[in-house]
Coordinates of C-alpha atoms in Angstrom, one line a residue:
X1470 CA 64.8 42.0 49.2
X1471 CA 61.3 42.7 48.1
X1472 CA 62.4 41.9 44.5
X1473 CA 63.7 38.5 45.6
X1474 CA 60.4 37.8 47.5
X1475 CA 58.3 38.9 44.5
X1476 CA 60.3 36.7 42.1
X1477 CA 59.9 33.7 44.5
X1478 CA 56.2 34.3 44.7
X1479 CA 55.9 34.4 40.9
X1480 CA 57.9 31.2 40.5
X1481 CA 56.0 29.3 43.2
X1482 CA 52.6 30.5 42.0
X1483 CA 53.5 29.6 38.4
X1484 CA 54.6 26.2 39.5
X1485 CA 51.4 25.6 41.3
X1486 CA 49.2 27.1 38.6
X1487 CA 47.6 29.6 41.0
X1488 CA 46.9 33.3 41.0
X1489 CA 47.3 36.0 43.7
X1490 CA 45.7 39.3 44.4
X1491 CA 46.1 42.1 46.9
X1492 CA 43.8 44.4 49.0
X1493 CA 45.8 47.3 50.4
X1494 CA 45.2 50.3 52.6
X1495 CA 48.3 51.7 54.4
X1496 CA 50.7 50.4 51.8
X1497 CA 48.8 52.2 49.0
X1498 CA 49.6 49.6 46.3
X1499 CA 53.2 48.9 47.2
X1500 CA 52.6 45.1 47.5
X1501 CA 51.0 45.1 44.0
X1502 CA 53.8 47.3 42.7
X1503 CA 56.4 44.9 44.1
X1504 CA 54.7 41.9 42.4
X1505 CA 54.2 43.7 39.1
X1506 CA 57.8 44.9 39.0
X1507 CA 58.8 41.3 38.1
X1508 CA 58.6 40.5 34.4
X1509 CA 56.0 37.8 33.8
X1510 CA 53.9 38.7 36.8
X1511 CA 50.8 38.9 34.6
X1512 CA 50.8 35.0 34.7
X1513 CA 49.8 35.0 38.3
X1514 CA 48.6 38.6 39.2
X1515 CA 45.6 40.0 37.3
X1516 CA 44.5 42.7 39.7
X1517 CA 44.8 44.3 43.1
X1518 CA 42.9 47.0 44.9
X1519 CA 43.9 50.0 47.1
X1520 CA 41.0 50.8 49.4
X1521 CA 42.2 53.6 51.5
X1522 CA 38.9 54.9 52.8
X1523 CA 36.3 52.9 54.7
X1524 CA 33.8 53.6 51.9
X1525 CA 36.2 52.0 49.3
X1526 CA 36.6 49.0 51.6
X1527 CA 32.8 48.6 51.7
X1528 CA 32.1 49.3 48.0
X1529 CA 35.0 47.4 46.4
X1530 CA 35.6 44.5 48.8
X1531 CA 32.3 44.0 50.6
X1532 CA 33.7 44.9 54.1
X1533 CA 30.7 45.3 56.4
X1534 CA 29.9 48.7 57.9
X1535 CA 29.3 47.0 61.2
X1536 CA 32.8 45.4 61.1
X1537 CA 34.3 48.8 60.5
X1538 CA 32.2 50.5 63.2
X1539 CA 32.9 47.9 65.8
X1540 CA 36.6 47.1 65.1
X1541 CA 37.9 50.0 63.1
X1542 CA 39.7 49.9 59.8
X1543 CA 43.0 48.7 61.4
X1544 CA 41.8 45.4 62.7
X1545 CA 42.2 41.7 62.0
X1546 CA 38.4 41.5 61.4
X1547 CA 38.5 44.2 58.7
X1548 CA 41.6 42.7 56.9
X1549 CA 39.9 39.3 57.0
X1550 CA 36.9 40.8 55.1
X1551 CA 39.3 42.7 52.8
X1552 CA 41.3 39.6 51.8
X1553 CA 38.2 37.4 51.3
X1554 CA 36.5 40.2 49.3
X1555 CA 39.6 40.7 47.1
X1556 CA 39.9 36.9 46.5
X1557 CA 36.3 36.7 45.5
X1558 CA 36.4 39.8 43.2
X1559 CA 39.6 38.8 41.5
X1560 CA 38.7 35.1 41.4
X1561 CA 42.2 34.5 42.7
X1562 CA 43.5 31.5 44.6
X1563 CA 45.4 33.6 47.2
X1564 CA 44.8 37.1 48.5
X1565 CA 46.8 39.2 51.0
X1566 CA 45.3 42.2 52.7
X1567 CA 47.0 45.0 54.7
X1568 CA 45.6 47.8 56.9
X1569 CA 47.6 49.8 59.4
X1570 CA 48.8 53.0 61.0
X1571 CA 51.7 54.1 58.9
X1572 CA 52.0 57.4 60.8
X1573 CA 52.7 59.9 61.9
X1574 CA 50.4 59.6 64.9
X1575 CA 48.1 56.8 66.0
X1576 CA 46.5 56.2 69.3
X1577 CA 47.1 54.3 72.5
X1578 CA 45.1 51.3 71.2
X1579 CA 46.4 51.6 67.6
X1580 CA 49.9 53.1 67.7
X1581 CA 52.0 54.1 64.8
X1582 CA 53.5 51.0 63.2
X1583 CA 50.6 48.7 64.1
X1584 CA 49.6 46.8 60.9
X1585 CA 47.1 44.1 60.4
X1586 CA 47.4 41.4 57.7
X1587 CA 45.2 38.7 56.3
X1588 CA 46.0 35.8 53.9
X1589 CA 42.9 34.2 52.3
X1590 CA 43.0 31.0 50.3
X1591 CA 40.5 28.2 49.7
X1592 CA 38.9 27.2 52.9
X1593 CA 40.8 29.5 55.3
X1594 CA 41.8 33.0 56.1
X1595 CA 44.7 33.7 58.5
X1596 CA 45.1 37.0 60.3
X1597 CA 47.8 38.6 62.4
X1598 CA 48.8 42.0 63.7
X1599 CA 52.4 43.1 63.7
X1600 CA 53.8 46.1 65.7
X1601 CA 56.6 47.5 63.6
X1602 CA 57.0 50.5 66.0
X1603 CA 57.2 54.2 65.2
X1604 CA 59.7 53.8 62.4
X1605 CA 58.3 56.7 60.3
X1606 CA 55.7 56.5 57.6
X1607 CA 58.0 55.3 54.8
X1608 CA 59.6 52.6 56.9
X1609 CA 56.3 51.3 58.3
X1610 CA 55.0 51.0 54.7
X1611 CA 58.1 49.3 53.5
X1612 CA 58.1 46.8 56.4
X1613 CA 54.4 46.1 55.9
X1614 CA 55.0 45.5 52.2
X1615 CA 57.8 43.1 52.9
X1616 CA 55.7 41.2 55.5
X1617 CA 52.8 40.9 53.1
X1618 CA 55.1 39.4 50.5
X1619 CA 56.5 37.0 53.1
X1620 CA 53.0 35.9 53.9
X1621 CA 52.2 35.2 50.3
X1622 CA 55.5 33.4 49.7
X1623 CA 55.1 31.2 52.8
X1624 CA 51.5 30.3 51.9
X1625 CA 52.6 29.3 48.4
X1626 CA 55.5 27.2 49.9
X1627 CA 53.0 25.1 51.9
X1628 CA 51.6 22.0 50.3

């Protein structure tokens, strides 16, 4: 299913003449990998970043230390800054960002399976949090990858 989504993203982005980028934490590059698995993806995808640590989020994407301190890495506030920073850095039209608790573990406030997403485009950034549940690390990461691709596809379908 991710292959179908990635092909759809490539087709839609090509048709619109736009580029996309990614900023990933818990997915560790899986969204970028899904996109670049499709032949011709270099037409619309020039780069993506994996910022697993807070320091990387700050250094590579411009996430503010205060945002991280107040809200934590797994928050809509942080993924908003990640997506906007990635979009700026890549000079892309669309950026998707992902940060979450893949597991095992988590906390009462941020349980395993809680993943935050952001989709940035010209003039707006949308954020949301999805609770996938304690599916196990691999399944949470796969679900988050799929959801991030759906966000990109849906944004490219709007006009």
